[in-house]
Short mmCIF file of C-alpha atoms in Angstrom, two decimals:
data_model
loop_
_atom_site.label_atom_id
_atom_site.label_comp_id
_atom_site.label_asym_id
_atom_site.label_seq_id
_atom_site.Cartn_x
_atom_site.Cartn_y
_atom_site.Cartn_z
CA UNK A 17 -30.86 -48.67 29.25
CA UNK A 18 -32.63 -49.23 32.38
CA UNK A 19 -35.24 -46.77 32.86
CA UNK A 20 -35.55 -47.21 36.33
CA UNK A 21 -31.84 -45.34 36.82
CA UNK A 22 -33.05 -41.95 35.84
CA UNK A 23 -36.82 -42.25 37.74
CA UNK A 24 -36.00 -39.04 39.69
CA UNK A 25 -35.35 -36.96 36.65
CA UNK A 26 -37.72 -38.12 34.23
CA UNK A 27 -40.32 -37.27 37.87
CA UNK A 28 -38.48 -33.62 37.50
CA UNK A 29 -39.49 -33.26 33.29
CA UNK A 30 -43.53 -34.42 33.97
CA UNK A 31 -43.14 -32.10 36.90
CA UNK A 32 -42.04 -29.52 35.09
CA UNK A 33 -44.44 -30.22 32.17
CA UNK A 34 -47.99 -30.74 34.35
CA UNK A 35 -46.84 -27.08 35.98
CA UNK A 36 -46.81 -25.39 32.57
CA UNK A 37 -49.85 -26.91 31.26
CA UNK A 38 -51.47 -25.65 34.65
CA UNK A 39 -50.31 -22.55 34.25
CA UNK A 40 -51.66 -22.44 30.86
CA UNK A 41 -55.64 -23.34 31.48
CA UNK A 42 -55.72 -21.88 35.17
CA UNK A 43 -56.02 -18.58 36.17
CA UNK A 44 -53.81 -15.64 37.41
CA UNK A 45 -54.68 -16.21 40.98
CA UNK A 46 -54.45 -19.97 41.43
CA UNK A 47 -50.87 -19.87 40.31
CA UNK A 48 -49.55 -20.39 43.73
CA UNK A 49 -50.97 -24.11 43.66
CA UNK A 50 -48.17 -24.62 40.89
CA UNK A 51 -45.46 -24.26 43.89
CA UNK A 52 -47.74 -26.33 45.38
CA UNK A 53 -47.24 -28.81 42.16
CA UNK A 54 -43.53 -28.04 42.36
CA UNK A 55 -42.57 -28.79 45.95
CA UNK A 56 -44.67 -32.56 45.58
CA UNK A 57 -42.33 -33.16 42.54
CA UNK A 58 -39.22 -32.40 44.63
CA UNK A 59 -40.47 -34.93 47.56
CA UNK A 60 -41.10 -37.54 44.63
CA UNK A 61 -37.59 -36.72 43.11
CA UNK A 62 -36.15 -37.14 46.62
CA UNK A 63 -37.61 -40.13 47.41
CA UNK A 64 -36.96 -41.79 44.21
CA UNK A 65 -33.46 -40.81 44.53
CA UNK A 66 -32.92 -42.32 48.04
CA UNK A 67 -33.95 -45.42 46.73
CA UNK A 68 -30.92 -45.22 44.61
CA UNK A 69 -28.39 -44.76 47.85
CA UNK A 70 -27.66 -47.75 48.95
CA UNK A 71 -26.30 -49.56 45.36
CA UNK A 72 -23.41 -49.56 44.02
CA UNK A 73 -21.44 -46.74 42.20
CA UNK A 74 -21.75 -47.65 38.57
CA UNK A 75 -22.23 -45.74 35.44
CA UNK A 76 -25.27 -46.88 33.08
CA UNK A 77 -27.05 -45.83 30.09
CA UNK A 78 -24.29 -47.27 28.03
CA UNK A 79 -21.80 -45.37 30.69
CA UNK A 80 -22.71 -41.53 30.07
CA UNK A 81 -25.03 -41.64 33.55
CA UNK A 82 -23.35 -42.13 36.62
CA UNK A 83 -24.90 -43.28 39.72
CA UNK A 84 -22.41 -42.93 42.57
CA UNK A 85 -22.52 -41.66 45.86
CA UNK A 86 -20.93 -38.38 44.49
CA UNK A 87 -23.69 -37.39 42.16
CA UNK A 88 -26.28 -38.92 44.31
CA UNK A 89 -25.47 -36.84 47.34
CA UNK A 90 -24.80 -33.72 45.15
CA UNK A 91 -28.64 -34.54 43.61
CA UNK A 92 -30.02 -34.39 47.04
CA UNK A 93 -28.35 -31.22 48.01
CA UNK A 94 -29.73 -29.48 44.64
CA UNK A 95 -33.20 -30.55 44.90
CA UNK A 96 -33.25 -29.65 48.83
CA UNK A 97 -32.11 -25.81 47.94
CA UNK A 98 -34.31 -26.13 45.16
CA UNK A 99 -37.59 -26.65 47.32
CA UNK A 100 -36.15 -23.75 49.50
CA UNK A 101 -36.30 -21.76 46.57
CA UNK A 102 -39.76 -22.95 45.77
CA UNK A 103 -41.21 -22.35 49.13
CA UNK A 104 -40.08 -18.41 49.48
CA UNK A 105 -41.12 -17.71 45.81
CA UNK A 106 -45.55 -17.30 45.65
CA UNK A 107 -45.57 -14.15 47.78
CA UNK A 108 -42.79 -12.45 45.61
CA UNK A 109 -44.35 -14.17 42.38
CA UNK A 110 -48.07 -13.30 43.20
CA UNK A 111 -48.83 -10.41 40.91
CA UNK A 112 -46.99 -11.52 38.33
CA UNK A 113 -48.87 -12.96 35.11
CA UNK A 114 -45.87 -15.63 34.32
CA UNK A 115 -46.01 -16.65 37.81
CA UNK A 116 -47.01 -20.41 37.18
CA UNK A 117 -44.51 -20.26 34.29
CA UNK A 118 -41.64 -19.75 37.08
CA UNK A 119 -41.85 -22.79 38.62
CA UNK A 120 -41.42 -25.26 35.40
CA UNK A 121 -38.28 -23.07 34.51
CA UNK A 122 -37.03 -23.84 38.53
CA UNK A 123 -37.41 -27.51 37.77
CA UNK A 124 -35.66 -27.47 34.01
CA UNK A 125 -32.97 -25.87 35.74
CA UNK A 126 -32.83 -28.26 38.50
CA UNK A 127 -32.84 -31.30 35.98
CA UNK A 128 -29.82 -29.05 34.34
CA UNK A 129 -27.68 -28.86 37.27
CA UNK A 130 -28.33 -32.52 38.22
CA UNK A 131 -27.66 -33.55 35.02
CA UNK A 132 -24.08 -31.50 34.98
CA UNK A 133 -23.44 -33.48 38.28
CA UNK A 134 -24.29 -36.73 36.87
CA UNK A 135 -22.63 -36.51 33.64
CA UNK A 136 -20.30 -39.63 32.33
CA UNK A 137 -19.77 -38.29 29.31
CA UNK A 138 -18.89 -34.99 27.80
CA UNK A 139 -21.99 -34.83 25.46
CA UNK A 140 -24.21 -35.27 28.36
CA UNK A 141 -22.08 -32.68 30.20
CA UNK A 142 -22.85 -29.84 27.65
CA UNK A 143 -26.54 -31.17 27.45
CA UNK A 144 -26.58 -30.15 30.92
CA UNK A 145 -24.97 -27.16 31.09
CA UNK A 146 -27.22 -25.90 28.08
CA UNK A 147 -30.43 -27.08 29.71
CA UNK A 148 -29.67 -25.33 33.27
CA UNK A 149 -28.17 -21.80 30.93
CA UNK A 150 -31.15 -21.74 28.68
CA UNK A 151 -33.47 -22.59 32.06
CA UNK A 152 -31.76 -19.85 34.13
CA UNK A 153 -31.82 -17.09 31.89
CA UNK A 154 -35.63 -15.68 32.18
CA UNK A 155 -34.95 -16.23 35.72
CA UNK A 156 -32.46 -13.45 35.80
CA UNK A 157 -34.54 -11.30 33.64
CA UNK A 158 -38.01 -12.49 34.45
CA UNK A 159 -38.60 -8.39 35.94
CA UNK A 160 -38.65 -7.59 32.20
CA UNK A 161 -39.63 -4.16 32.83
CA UNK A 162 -36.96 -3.18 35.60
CA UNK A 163 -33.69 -1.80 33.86
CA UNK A 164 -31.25 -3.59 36.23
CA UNK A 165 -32.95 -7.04 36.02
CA UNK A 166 -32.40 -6.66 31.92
CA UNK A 167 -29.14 -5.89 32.28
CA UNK A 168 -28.48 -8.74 34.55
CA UNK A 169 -30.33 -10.88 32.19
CA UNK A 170 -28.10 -9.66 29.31
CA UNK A 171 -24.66 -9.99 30.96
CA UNK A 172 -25.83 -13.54 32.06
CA UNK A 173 -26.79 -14.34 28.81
CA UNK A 174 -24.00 -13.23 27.02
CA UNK A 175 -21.09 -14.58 29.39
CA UNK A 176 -23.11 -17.65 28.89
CA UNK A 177 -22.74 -17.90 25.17
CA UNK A 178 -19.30 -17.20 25.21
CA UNK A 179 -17.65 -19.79 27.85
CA UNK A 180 -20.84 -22.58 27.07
CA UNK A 181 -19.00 -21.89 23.22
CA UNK A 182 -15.72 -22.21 24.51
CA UNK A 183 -16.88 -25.77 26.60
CA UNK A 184 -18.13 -27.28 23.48
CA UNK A 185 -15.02 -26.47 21.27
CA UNK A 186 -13.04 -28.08 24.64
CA UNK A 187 -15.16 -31.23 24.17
CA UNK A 188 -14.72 -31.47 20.39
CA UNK A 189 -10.66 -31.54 20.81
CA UNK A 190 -11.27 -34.06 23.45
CA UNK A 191 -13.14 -35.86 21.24
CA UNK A 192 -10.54 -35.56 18.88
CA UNK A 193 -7.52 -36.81 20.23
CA UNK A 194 -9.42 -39.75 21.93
CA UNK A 195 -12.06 -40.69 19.64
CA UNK A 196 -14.52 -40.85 22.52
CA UNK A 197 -17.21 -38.76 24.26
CA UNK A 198 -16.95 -40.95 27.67
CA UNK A 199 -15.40 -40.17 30.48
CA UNK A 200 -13.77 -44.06 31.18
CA UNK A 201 -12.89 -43.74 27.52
CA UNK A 202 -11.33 -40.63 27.53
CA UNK A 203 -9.70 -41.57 30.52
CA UNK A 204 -7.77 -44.67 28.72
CA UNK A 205 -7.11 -42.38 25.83
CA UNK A 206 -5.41 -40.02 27.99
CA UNK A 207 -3.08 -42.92 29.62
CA UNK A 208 -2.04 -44.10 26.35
CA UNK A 209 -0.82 -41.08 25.87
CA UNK A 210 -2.34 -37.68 23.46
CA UNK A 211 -0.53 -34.07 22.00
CA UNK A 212 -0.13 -32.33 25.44
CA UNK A 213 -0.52 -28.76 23.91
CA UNK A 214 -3.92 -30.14 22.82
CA UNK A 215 -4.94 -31.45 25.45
CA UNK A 216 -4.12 -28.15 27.82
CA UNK A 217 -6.31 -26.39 25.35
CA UNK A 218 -8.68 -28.70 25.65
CA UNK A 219 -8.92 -28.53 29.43
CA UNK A 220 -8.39 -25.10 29.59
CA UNK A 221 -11.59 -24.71 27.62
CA UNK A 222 -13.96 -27.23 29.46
CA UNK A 223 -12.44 -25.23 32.62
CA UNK A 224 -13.82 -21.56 31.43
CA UNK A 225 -16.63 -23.28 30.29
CA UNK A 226 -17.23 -24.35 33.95
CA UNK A 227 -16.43 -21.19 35.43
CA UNK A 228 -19.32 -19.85 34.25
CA UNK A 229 -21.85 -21.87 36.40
CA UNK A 230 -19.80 -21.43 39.21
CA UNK A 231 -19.09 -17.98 39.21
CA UNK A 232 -15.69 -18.55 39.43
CA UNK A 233 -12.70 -15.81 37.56
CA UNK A 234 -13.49 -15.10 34.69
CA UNK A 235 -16.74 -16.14 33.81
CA UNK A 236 -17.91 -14.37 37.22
CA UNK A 237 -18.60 -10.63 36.00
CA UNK A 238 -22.42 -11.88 35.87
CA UNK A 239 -23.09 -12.78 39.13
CA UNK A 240 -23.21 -9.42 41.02
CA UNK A 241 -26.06 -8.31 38.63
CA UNK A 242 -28.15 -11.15 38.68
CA UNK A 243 -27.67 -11.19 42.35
CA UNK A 244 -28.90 -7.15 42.64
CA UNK A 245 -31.63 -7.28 39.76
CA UNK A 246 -33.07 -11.12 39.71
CA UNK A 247 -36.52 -11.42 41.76
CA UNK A 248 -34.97 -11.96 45.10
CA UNK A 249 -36.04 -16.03 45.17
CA UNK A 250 -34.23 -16.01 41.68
CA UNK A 251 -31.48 -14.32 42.69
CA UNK A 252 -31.24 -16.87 45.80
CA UNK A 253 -31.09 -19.70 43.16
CA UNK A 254 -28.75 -18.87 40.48
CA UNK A 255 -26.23 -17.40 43.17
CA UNK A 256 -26.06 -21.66 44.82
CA UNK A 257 -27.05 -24.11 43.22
CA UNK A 258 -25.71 -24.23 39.93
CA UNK A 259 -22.23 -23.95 41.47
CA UNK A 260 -23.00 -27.63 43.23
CA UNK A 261 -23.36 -29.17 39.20
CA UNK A 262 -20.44 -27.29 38.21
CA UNK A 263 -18.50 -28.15 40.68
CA UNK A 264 -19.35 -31.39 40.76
CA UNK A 265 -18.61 -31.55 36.85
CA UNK A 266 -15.65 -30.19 36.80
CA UNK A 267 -14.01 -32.61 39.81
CA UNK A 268 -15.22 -35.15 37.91
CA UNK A 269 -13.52 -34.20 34.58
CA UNK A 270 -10.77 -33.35 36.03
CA UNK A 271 -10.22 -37.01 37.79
CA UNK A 272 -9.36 -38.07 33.99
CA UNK A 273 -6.52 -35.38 33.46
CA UNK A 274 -2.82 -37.28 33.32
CA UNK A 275 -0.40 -36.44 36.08
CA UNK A 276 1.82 -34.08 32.95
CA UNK A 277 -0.55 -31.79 32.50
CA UNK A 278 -0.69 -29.21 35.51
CA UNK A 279 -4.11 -28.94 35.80
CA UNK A 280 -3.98 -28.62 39.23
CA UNK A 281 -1.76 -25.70 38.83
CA UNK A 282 -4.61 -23.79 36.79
CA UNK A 283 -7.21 -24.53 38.88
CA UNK A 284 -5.01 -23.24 42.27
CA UNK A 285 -4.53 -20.10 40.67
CA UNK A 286 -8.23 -19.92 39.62
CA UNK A 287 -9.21 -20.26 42.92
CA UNK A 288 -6.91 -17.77 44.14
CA UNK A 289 -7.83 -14.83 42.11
CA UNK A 290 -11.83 -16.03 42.39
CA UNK A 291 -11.67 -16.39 46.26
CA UNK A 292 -9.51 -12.61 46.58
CA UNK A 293 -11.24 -11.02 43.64
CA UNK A 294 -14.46 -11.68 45.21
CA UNK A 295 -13.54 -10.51 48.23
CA UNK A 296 -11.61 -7.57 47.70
CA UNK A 297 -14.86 -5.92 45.50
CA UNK A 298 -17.45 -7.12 48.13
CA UNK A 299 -15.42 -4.99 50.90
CA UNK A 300 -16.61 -1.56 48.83
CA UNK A 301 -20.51 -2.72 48.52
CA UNK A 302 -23.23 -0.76 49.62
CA UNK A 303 -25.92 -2.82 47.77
CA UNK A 304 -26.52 -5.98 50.07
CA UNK A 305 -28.01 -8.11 47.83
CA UNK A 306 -24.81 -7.28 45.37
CA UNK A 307 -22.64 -8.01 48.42
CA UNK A 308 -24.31 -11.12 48.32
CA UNK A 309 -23.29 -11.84 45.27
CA UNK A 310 -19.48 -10.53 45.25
CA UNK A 311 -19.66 -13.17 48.28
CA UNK A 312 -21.00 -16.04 46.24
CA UNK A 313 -18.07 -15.48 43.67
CA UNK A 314 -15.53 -15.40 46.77
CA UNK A 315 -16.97 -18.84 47.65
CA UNK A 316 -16.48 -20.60 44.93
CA UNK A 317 -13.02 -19.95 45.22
CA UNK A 318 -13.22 -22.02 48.55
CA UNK A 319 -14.85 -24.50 46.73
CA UNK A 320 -12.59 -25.00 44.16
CA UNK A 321 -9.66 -25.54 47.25
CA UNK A 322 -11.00 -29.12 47.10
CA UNK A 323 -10.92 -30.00 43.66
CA UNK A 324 -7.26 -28.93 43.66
CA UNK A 325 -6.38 -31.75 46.27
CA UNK A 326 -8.18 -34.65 44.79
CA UNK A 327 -6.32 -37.60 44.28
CA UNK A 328 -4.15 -36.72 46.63
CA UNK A 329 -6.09 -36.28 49.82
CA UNK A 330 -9.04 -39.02 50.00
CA UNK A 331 -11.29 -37.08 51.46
CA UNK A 332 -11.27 -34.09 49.16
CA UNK A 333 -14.76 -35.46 47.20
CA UNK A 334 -16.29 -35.48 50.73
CA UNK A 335 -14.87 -32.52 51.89
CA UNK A 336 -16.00 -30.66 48.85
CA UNK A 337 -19.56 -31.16 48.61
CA UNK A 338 -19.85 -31.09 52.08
CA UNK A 339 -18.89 -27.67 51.86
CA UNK A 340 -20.96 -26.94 48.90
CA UNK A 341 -24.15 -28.45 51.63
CA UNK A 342 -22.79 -25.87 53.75
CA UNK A 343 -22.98 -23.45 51.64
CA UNK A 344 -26.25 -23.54 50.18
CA UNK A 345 -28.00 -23.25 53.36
CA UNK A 346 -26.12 -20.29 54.50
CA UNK A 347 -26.59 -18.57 51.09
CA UNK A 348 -30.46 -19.45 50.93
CA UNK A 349 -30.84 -18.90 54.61
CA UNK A 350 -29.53 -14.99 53.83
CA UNK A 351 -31.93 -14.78 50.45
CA UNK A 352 -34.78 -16.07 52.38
CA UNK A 353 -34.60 -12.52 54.67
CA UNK A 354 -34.02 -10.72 51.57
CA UNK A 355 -37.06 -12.04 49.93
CA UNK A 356 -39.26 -11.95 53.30
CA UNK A 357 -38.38 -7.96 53.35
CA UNK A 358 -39.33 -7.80 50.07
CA UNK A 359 -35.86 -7.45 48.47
CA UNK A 360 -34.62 -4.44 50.29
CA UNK A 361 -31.05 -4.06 49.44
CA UNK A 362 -29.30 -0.59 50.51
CA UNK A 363 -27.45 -1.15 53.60
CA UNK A 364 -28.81 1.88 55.01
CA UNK A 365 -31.97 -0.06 55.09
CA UNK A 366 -31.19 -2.43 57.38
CA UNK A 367 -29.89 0.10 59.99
CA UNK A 368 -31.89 -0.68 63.23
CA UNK A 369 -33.08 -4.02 61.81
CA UNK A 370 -32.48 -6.42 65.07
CA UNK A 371 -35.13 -3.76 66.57
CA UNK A 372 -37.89 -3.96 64.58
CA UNK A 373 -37.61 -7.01 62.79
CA UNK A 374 -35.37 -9.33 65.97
CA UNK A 375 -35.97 -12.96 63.92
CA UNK A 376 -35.33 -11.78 60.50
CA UNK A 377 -32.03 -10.03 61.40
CA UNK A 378 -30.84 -12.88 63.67
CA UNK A 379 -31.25 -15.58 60.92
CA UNK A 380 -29.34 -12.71 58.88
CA UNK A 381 -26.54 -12.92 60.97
CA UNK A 382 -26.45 -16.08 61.63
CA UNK A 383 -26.48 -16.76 57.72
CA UNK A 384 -23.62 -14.43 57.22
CA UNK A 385 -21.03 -15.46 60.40
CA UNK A 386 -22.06 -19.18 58.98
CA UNK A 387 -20.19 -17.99 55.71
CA UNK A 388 -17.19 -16.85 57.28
CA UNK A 389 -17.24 -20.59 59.27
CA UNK A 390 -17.75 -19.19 62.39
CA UNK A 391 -19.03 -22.40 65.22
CA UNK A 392 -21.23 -23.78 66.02
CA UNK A 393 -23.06 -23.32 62.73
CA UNK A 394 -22.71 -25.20 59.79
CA UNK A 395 -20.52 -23.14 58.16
CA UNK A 396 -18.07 -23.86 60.38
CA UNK A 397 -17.35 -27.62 59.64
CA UNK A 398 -17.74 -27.34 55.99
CA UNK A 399 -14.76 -24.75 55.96
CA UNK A 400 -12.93 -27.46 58.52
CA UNK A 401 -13.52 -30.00 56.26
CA UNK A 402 -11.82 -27.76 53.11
CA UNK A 403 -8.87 -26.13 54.75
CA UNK A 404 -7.88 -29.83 56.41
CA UNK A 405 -7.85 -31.48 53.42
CA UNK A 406 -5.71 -28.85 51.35
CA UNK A 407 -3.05 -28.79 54.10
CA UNK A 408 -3.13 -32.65 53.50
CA UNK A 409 -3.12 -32.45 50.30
CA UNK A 410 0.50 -30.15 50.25
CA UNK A 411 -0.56 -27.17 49.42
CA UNK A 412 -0.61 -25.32 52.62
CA UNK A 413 0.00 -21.95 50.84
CA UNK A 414 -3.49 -22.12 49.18
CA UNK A 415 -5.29 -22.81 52.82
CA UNK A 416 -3.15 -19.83 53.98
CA UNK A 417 -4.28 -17.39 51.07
CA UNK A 418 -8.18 -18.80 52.11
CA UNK A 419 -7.14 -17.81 55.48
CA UNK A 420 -6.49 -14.50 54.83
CA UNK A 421 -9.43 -14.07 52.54
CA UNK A 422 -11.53 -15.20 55.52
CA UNK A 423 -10.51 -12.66 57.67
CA UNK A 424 -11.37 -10.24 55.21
CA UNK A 425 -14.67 -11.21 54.48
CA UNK A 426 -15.55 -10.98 58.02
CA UNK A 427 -15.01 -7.30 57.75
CA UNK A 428 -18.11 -7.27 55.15
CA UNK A 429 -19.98 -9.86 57.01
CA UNK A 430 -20.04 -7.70 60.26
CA UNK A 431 -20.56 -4.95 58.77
CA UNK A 432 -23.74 -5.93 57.99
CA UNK A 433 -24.77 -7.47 61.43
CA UNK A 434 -23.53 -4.11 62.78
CA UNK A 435 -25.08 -2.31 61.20
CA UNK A 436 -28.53 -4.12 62.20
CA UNK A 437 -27.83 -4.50 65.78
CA UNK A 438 -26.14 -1.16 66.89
CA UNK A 439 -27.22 1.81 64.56
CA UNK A 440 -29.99 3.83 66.68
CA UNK A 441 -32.06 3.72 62.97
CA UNK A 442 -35.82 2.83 63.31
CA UNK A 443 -36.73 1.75 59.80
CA UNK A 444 -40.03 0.65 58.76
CA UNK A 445 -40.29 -3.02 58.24
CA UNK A 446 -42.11 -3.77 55.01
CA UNK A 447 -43.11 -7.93 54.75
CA UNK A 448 -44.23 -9.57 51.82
CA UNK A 449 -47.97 -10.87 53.44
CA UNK A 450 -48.13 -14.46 54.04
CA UNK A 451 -46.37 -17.83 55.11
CA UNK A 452 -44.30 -19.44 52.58
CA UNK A 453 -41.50 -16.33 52.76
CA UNK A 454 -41.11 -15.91 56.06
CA UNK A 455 -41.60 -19.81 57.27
CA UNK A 456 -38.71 -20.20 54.61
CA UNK A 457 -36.83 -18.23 56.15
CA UNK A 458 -37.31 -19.88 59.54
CA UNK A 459 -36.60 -23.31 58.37
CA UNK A 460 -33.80 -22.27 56.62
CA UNK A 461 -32.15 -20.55 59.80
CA UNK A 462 -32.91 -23.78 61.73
CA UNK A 463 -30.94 -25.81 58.98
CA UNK A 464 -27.98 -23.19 59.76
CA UNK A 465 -27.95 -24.33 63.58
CA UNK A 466 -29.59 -28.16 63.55
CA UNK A 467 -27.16 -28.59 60.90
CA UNK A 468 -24.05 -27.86 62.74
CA UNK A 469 -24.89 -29.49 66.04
CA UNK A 470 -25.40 -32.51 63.75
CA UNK A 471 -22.34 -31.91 61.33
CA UNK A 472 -20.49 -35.41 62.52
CA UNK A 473 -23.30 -37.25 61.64
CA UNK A 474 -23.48 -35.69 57.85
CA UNK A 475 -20.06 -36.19 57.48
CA UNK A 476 -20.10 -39.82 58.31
CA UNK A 477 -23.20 -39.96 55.74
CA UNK A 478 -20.67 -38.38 53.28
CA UNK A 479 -17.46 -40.09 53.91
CA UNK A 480 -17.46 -43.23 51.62
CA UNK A 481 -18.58 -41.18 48.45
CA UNK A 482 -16.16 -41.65 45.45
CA UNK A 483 -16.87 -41.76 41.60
CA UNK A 484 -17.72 -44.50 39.65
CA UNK A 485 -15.64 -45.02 36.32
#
């Protein structure tokens, strides 16, 4: 068990661990030095896990850890959004006594996603899933005295419980009809042939399971709430980045399936009724951080358009978590002018915004046409990407269906930027006070622009990634 394969998250754990203790014999108002703490363990984390790049995909720690380009590049694109996250949280945080506290749950739920991405084996899957759950709940609830931010915490929680339940019960029939927790293991199990009704249980459970984490129909009722009544930095992470483990996971679980089950059939029709459902309630929002969040669930609809296709397009891997990169910066570029104006969310409130507040309602708009994929911004390609390799892939019908549900989220999208840009409204601009929210925000609407004049390059640094079994 080579210790030296896991260096970036056992770096994550002591992070997480020195920022608690600091947060325990420091006081109140040197709490922001634990973001300080935080963003140094990300670098580390980073760097440690660049080192791993250039070897080759393999699976170690007796063959539950895998080390491919897959979970490598997904790693990188967690801890990136995660140090976002990090950077537009002191000025929200500042007068609250917990606010060191925040930043080791950030990190336990970063080591949970990465884990969920990284996973070999199914044990190690559900060890993830629980650690970034039982991480990410105070998060949604961590304004303990605000009604809607208990609520959120409480649908969250309980969703949770029910699908993480109905993953482990999918892992224990797996377990059962091939006597094996890892995933090469399972996989040879599988070939040799297993009780097909069992096994469609079985995979319809670890699917629901994952649905939670990504938001996806029908674990998705959560999201909307936690995206409305989370601290807005909060909200900005549980709406992203655990749908890059998740997603991640369940590609990677699904790789093993036989050709006679129709998984891919399930998981078309998943995305389907995620990427409309979403949609279709975001068009009657008012609330635009709950917008937000009816948008995130419409995404991972999208996302799932890749996992579909794999095995038969090659560049389905690449093209999904090059979306999912995509993603994540548009998302976090959007909650980054949320949390810079501290967390105003009726719509009416940003009548007039391009006015008074020009940069933050440009990087707004910029966040939200990079959604709908418009070019040059990232967006754009990462959409490209997805819809070329489902046509590829045969199912042309699905890429239509995203199509359509494009068009009608740019009826949301503008609505918003409209609504900023033309209304003759003069709001007052309230701004938290100080750097880290609103320099945030700037980098993160540089990402959305640097990123798409230099999408070709990413997506040769993505091309070659495939999973190691």
């Amino acid at each position: 068990m080579p210790i030296g394969d896991v260096l970036p998250e056992i770096s994550l754990t002591l992070g997480a661990v020195v920022i608690v203790l600091f947060a325990a014999f420091t006081r109140q108002q040197h709490h922001h030095w634990a973001a300080v703490l935080a963003l140094l363990t990300i670098a580390l984390c980073v760097v440690l896990t660049l080192a791993q790049w250039s070897g080759p995909p393999r699976l170690t720690f007796s063959g539950v850890w895998a080390l491919d380009g897959v979970a490598i590049s997904s790693k990188l694109v967690v801890l990136i959004a995660g140090a976002l996250v990090v950077a537009m949280s002191p000025e929200w945080m500042r007068t609250d006594r917990r606010h060191g506290e925040y930043y080791a749950l950030v990190l336990f739920a970063l080591l949970g996603v990465i884990m969920m991405a990284s996973a070999s084996d199914t044990m190690e899957l559900v060890l993830g899933v629980l650690l970034s759950s039982v991480a990410s709940y105070p998060l949604a609830a961590y304004h303990r005295g605000w009604a809607p931010a208990l609520e959120a915490g409480m649908k969250y929680f309980l969703i949770g419980a029910l699908t993480n339940a109905l993953l482990t019960i999918g892992v224990v029939v797996v377990f059962g009809l091939t006597g094996n927790t890892g995933y090469p293991e399972i996989a040879q199990g599988f070939a040799e042939g297993s009780d097909n009704l069992a096994l469609t249980i079985a995979t319809a459970c670890i699917v629901l399971g994952l649905t939670f984490k990504l938001a996806a129909f029908p674990a998705h009722a959560w999201m909307p709430d936690v995206a409305q009544g989370s601290p807005a930095p909060a909200a900005a992470f549980l709406t992203v980045i655990p749908k890059v483990g998740a997603a991640v996971a369940l590609a990677r679980f699904m790789s093993l399936m036989p050709p006679d089950i129709a998984w891919r059939a399930i998981v078309a029709v998943i995305s389907v009724m995620t990427m409309t459902l979403g949609n279709v309630a975001a068009l009657r929002q008012t609330d635009v951080r709950r917008l937000l969040g009816w948008s995130s669930v419409s995404q991972s609809g999208y996302a799932l358009m890749a996992i579909v296709v794999m095995g038969v397009s090659d560049q389905a891997l690449t093209a999904l978590v090059f979306f999912l990169a995509t993603y994540v910066i548009a998302n976090l570029a959007a909650f980054a002018v949320v949390t810079h104006l501290r967390g105003r969310t009726a719509l009416e409130d940003y009548q007039g915004l391009a006015r008074n507040a020009p940069i933050a309602a440009t990087i707004l708009i910029a966040s939200l046409l990079s959604l709908v994929g418009i070019p040059p911004l990232i967006g754009f390609f990462g959409k490209f990407m997805l819809f070329s390799v489902t046509i590829e892939g045969g199912y042309t019908w699905l890429a239509f269906v995203a199509a359509v549900n494009t068009v009608v989220s740019l009826f949301y999208y503008l609505r918003i930027a409209a609504s900023m840009m033309f209304s003759d409204a003069r709001p007052v601009v309230h701004v938290l006070m100080g750097q880290w929210a609103r320099s945030t925000m700037v980098v993160a609407g540089l990402l959305l622009v640097v990123g798409g004049l230099g999408a070709e390059t990413l997506m040769i640094f993505t091309d070659s990634i495939r999973f190691a079994l």
